[in-house]
Amino acid sequence: MDPDYTSYAKVFKVLSDETRLQIMDMLGNEELCACELLEEFSISQPTLSYHMKLLCESGLVGSRKDGSMVKYTVNHEYLDGLKTFFKHLSNKLTV
């Protein structure tokens, strides 16, 4: 199976932002709502929504409605695909 370079390039662009990297780290193995994420940043709710939209659209993060809240989790299956891609690259670059 050939790597999906277009999708990976989009993901790397999404991850090139410090705030989004920090959000990924915060989510780790934990489901968090937007209000919990906002407590850690000095950003507005619309700015957080923008970051979450990019993370969700990239496939890195999943979301679900829980009443009036949206809860976010890391998409571990997608991250496993990224790990496989990096392993593939590493094997090719190893001399």
XYZ file of N, CA, C and O in Angstrom:
380
model
N 0.840 -1.183 0.000
C 0.000 0.000 0.000
C 0.883 1.244 0.000
O 1.789 1.376 0.824
N 0.619 2.144 -0.921
C 1.409 3.368 -1.022
C 0.956 4.383 0.021
O -0.244 4.526 0.283
N 1.905 5.098 0.607
C 1.543 6.146 1.577
C 0.706 7.235 0.915
O 0.895 7.554 -0.263
N -0.207 7.815 1.655
C -1.051 8.907 1.174
C -0.329 10.220 1.493
O -0.612 10.863 2.495
N 0.600 10.604 0.635
C 1.439 11.775 0.880
C 0.621 13.058 1.022
O 0.959 13.917 1.824
N -0.446 13.184 0.261
C -1.278 14.393 0.330
C -1.886 14.539 1.721
O -1.834 15.618 2.320
N -2.450 13.460 2.246
C -3.050 13.508 3.591
C -1.994 13.772 4.653
O -2.226 14.553 5.580
N -0.862 13.108 4.531
C 0.206 13.309 5.527
C 0.704 14.748 5.507
O 0.954 15.331 6.562
N 0.837 15.333 4.320
C 1.297 16.730 4.236
C 0.314 17.657 4.930
O 0.717 18.586 5.645
N -0.988 17.409 4.758
C -2.002 18.227 5.435
C -1.908 18.083 6.949
O -2.020 19.063 7.684
N -1.704 16.862 7.416
C -1.585 16.612 8.857
C -0.372 17.343 9.420
O -0.446 17.956 10.488
N 0.733 17.304 8.712
C 1.943 17.970 9.203
C 1.747 19.482 9.268
O 2.269 20.137 10.165
N 0.977 20.036 8.333
C 0.669 21.467 8.398
C -0.166 21.774 9.629
O 0.062 22.768 10.316
N -1.147 20.923 9.910
C -1.986 21.116 11.094
C -1.133 21.041 12.357
O -1.284 21.842 13.279
N -0.197 20.119 12.394
C 0.650 19.941 13.574
C 1.768 20.975 13.680
O 2.482 20.991 14.680
N 1.918 21.821 12.682
C 2.995 22.811 12.715
C 2.664 24.013 13.604
O 3.465 24.922 13.743
N 1.504 23.987 14.231
C 1.082 25.064 15.122
C 1.274 24.639 16.578
O 0.836 23.559 16.978
N 1.906 25.495 17.359
C 2.210 25.192 18.763
C 0.950 24.907 19.587
O 0.923 23.978 20.402
N -0.098 25.675 19.379
C -1.340 25.477 20.132
C -1.951 24.117 19.824
O -2.361 23.379 20.719
N -1.976 23.747 18.544
C -2.561 22.454 18.176
C -1.715 21.301 18.698
O -2.257 20.270 19.117
N -0.405 21.459 18.707
C 0.441 20.421 19.303
C 0.139 20.261 20.791
O 0.049 19.145 21.311
N -0.036 21.379 21.471
C -0.346 21.343 22.902
C -1.715 20.694 23.139
O -1.881 19.920 24.083
N -2.676 20.983 22.271
C -3.994 20.355 22.391
C -3.865 18.842 22.232
O -4.449 18.076 23.005
N -3.096 18.407 21.258
C -2.881 16.967 21.063
C -2.271 16.343 22.304
O -2.688 15.268 22.738
N -1.306 17.023 22.896
C -0.665 16.526 24.104
C -1.669 16.447 25.256
O -1.686 15.472 26.008
N -2.504 17.465 25.386
C -3.501 17.483 26.462
C -4.509 16.348 26.302
O -4.915 15.720 27.279
N -4.908 16.084 25.063
C -5.896 15.038 24.853
C -5.320 13.658 25.164
O -6.006 12.831 25.754
N -4.055 13.447 24.777
C -3.385 12.186 25.103
C -4.342 11.012 25.106
O -4.894 10.653 24.083
N -4.545 10.413 26.267
C -5.485 9.303 26.405
C -6.764 9.750 27.084
O -7.512 8.935 27.608
N -7.014 11.052 27.092
C -8.121 11.615 27.858
C -9.087 12.353 26.945
O -8.684 13.075 26.047
N -10.365 12.156 27.186
C -11.393 12.900 26.471
C -11.636 14.214 27.212
O -11.811 14.220 28.426
N -11.607 15.331 26.471
C -11.815 16.639 27.081
C -12.844 17.428 26.290
O -12.943 17.295 25.067
N -13.587 18.269 27.000
C -14.522 19.164 26.315
C -13.803 20.484 26.017
O -12.738 20.770 26.562
N -14.416 21.276 25.166
C -13.821 22.551 24.771
C -13.572 23.450 25.974
O -12.543 24.123 26.045
N -14.487 23.438 26.941
C -14.321 24.302 28.113
C -13.071 23.925 28.908
O -12.366 24.796 29.421
N -12.766 22.628 28.980
C -11.550 22.190 29.688
C -10.298 22.605 28.924
O -9.287 22.976 29.530
N -10.355 22.542 27.617
C -9.216 22.972 26.803
C -8.998 24.479 26.922
O -7.864 24.942 27.044
N -10.089 25.236 26.902
C -9.989 26.696 26.982
C -9.331 27.167 28.269
O -8.665 28.202 28.284
N -9.498 26.415 29.361
C -8.903 26.797 30.644
C -7.384 26.881 30.575
O -6.760 27.579 31.360
N -6.787 26.170 29.632
C -5.329 26.095 29.536
C -4.716 27.128 28.593
O -3.501 27.252 28.515
N -5.543 27.851 27.864
C -5.036 28.775 26.848
C -5.568 30.181 27.074
O -6.610 30.375 27.670
N -4.851 31.121 26.540
C -5.306 32.527 26.541
C -5.824 32.864 25.149
O -5.313 33.754 24.465
N -6.823 32.089 24.721
C -7.425 32.298 23.408
C -8.937 32.345 23.568
O -9.482 31.892 24.576
N -9.602 32.872 22.558
C -11.065 32.958 22.594
C -11.678 31.616 22.191
O -11.014 30.760 21.586
N -12.952 31.471 22.472
C -13.662 30.249 22.098
C -13.685 30.069 20.574
O -13.449 28.961 20.090
N -13.914 31.137 19.788
C -13.863 30.952 18.328
C -12.487 30.500 17.822
O -12.398 29.715 16.880
N -11.431 30.977 18.458
C -10.081 30.549 18.059
C -9.881 29.077 18.374
O -9.334 28.325 17.559
N -10.336 28.644 19.542
C -10.247 27.220 19.884
C -11.059 26.399 18.883
O -10.591 25.352 18.421
N -12.247 26.861 18.541
C -13.087 26.146 17.572
C -12.370 25.979 16.240
O -12.457 24.924 15.609
N -11.648 27.015 15.817
C -10.882 26.947 14.572
C -9.813 25.854 14.665
O -9.676 25.024 13.763
N -9.066 25.842 15.771
C -8.026 24.819 15.960
C -8.636 23.418 15.977
O -8.113 22.488 15.355
N -9.760 23.270 16.678
C -10.391 21.959 16.778
C -10.939 21.511 15.425
O -10.871 20.322 15.089
N -11.441 22.446 14.649
C -11.938 22.121 13.312
C -10.809 21.547 12.453
O -10.981 20.526 11.788
N -9.654 22.192 12.483
C -8.513 21.708 11.706
C -8.051 20.335 12.181
O -7.752 19.448 11.373
N -7.994 20.152 13.496
C -7.571 18.858 14.052
C -8.555 17.755 13.677
O -8.144 16.646 13.327
N -9.842 18.059 13.737
C -10.861 17.060 13.392
C -10.848 16.754 11.893
O -10.903 15.587 11.493
N -10.761 17.789 11.070
C -10.755 17.590 9.615
C -9.527 16.806 9.159
O -9.587 16.081 8.167
N -8.420 16.943 9.868
C -7.199 16.229 9.498
C -7.278 14.748 9.847
O -6.497 13.949 9.351
N -8.206 14.391 10.725
C -8.328 13.009 11.165
C -7.600 12.720 12.463
O -7.686 11.620 12.997
N -6.863 13.695 12.980
C -6.095 13.490 14.208
C -6.968 13.415 15.458
O -6.614 12.767 16.432
N -8.098 14.109 15.437
C -8.968 14.217 16.603
C -10.397 13.881 16.192
O -10.832 14.228 15.095
N -11.100 13.191 17.080
C -12.511 12.910 16.884
C -13.326 13.706 17.883
O -12.810 14.135 18.922
N -14.597 13.915 17.573
C -15.469 14.666 18.474
C -16.807 13.965 18.589
O -17.204 13.211 17.698
N -17.477 14.235 19.719
C -18.828 13.728 19.898
C -19.603 14.722 20.741
O -19.046 15.394 21.605
N -20.893 14.824 20.456
C -21.780 15.695 21.232
C -22.159 14.964 22.513
O -22.484 13.782 22.497
N -22.107 15.688 23.628
C -22.557 15.167 24.915
C -23.429 16.253 25.533
O -22.920 17.164 26.194
N -24.722 16.185 25.234
C -25.612 17.263 25.651
C -25.283 18.517 24.868
O -25.242 18.514 23.649
N -24.989 19.586 25.600
C -24.635 20.844 24.940
C -23.130 20.978 24.722
O -22.676 21.953 24.132
N -22.372 20.008 25.190
C -20.907 20.059 25.062
C -20.424 19.184 23.913
O -21.083 18.230 23.535
N -19.255 19.539 23.402
C -18.555 18.695 22.438
C -17.315 18.166 23.144
O -16.565 18.930 23.749
N -17.129 16.862 23.100
C -15.959 16.239 23.718
C -15.032 15.745 22.616
O -15.476 15.235 21.591
N -13.736 15.906 22.871
C -12.718 15.586 21.875
C -11.795 14.485 22.372
O -11.477 14.414 23.566
N -11.361 13.638 21.451
C -10.396 12.585 21.748
C -9.407 12.472 20.594
O -9.722 12.822 19.451
N -8.226 11.975 20.906
C -7.234 11.696 19.873
C -7.683 10.463 19.104
O -8.183 9.502 19.682
N -7.516 10.493 17.804
C -7.809 9.338 16.959
C -6.557 8.463 16.924
O -5.669 8.654 16.094
N -6.486 7.508 17.843
C -5.280 6.677 17.978
C -5.047 5.804 16.745
O -3.894 5.521 16.401
N -6.111 5.403 16.081
C -5.959 4.599 14.868
C -5.221 5.395 13.788
O -4.334 4.875 13.110
N -5.583 6.669 13.650
C -4.912 7.516 12.661
C -3.445 7.739 13.053
O -2.558 7.713 12.198
N -3.210 7.949 14.349
C -1.825 8.125 14.804
C -0.992 6.876 14.544
O 0.190 6.976 14.213
N -1.601 5.707 14.678
C -0.879 4.463 14.373
C -0.458 4.436 12.908
O 0.631 3.968 12.570
N -1.323 4.960 12.026
C -0.963 5.052 10.610
C 0.220 5.979 10.386
O 1.101 5.698 9.564
N 0.260 7.087 11.140
C 1.403 8.005 11.042
C 2.681 7.341 11.542
O 3.752 7.514 10.950
N 2.568 6.569 12.613
C 3.734 5.850 13.130
C 4.267 4.882 12.085
O 5.484 4.780 11.881
N 3.359 4.186 11.417
C 3.762 3.247 10.368
C 4.462 3.981 9.232
O 5.477 3.509 8.704
N 3.939 5.146 8.871
C 4.561 5.951 7.816
C 5.981 6.356 8.213
O 6.912 6.243 7.419
N 6.149 6.817 9.453
C 7.488 7.208 9.909
C 8.433 6.007 9.975
O 9.618 6.125 9.663
N 7.904 4.868 10.362
C 8.734 3.654 10.385
C 9.165 3.309 8.961
O 10.321 2.952 8.725
N 8.240 3.428 8.022
C 8.536 3.196 6.603
C 9.656 4.128 6.134
O 10.611 3.699 5.488
N 9.531 5.422 6.481
C 10.571 6.398 6.109
C 11.908 6.052 6.758
O 12.961 6.102 6.123
N 11.836 5.733 8.021
C 13.050 5.414 8.782
C 13.778 4.228 8.168
O 15.005 4.232 8.022
N 13.046 3.202 7.801
C 13.651 2.011 7.194
C 14.308 2.345 5.863
O 15.367 1.798 5.542
N 13.716 3.247 5.110
C 14.296 3.637 3.825
C 15.542 4.507 3.994
O 16.421 4.505 3.168
N 15.565 5.302 5.077
C 16.672 6.230 5.279
C 17.843 5.609 6.023
O 18.920 6.186 6.060
N 17.615 4.454 6.627
C 18.677 3.786 7.381
C 19.682 3.169 6.411
O 19.322 2.475 5.479
N 20.932 3.498 6.634
C 21.976 2.999 5.744
C 22.740 1.886 6.406
O 22.976 1.789 7.536
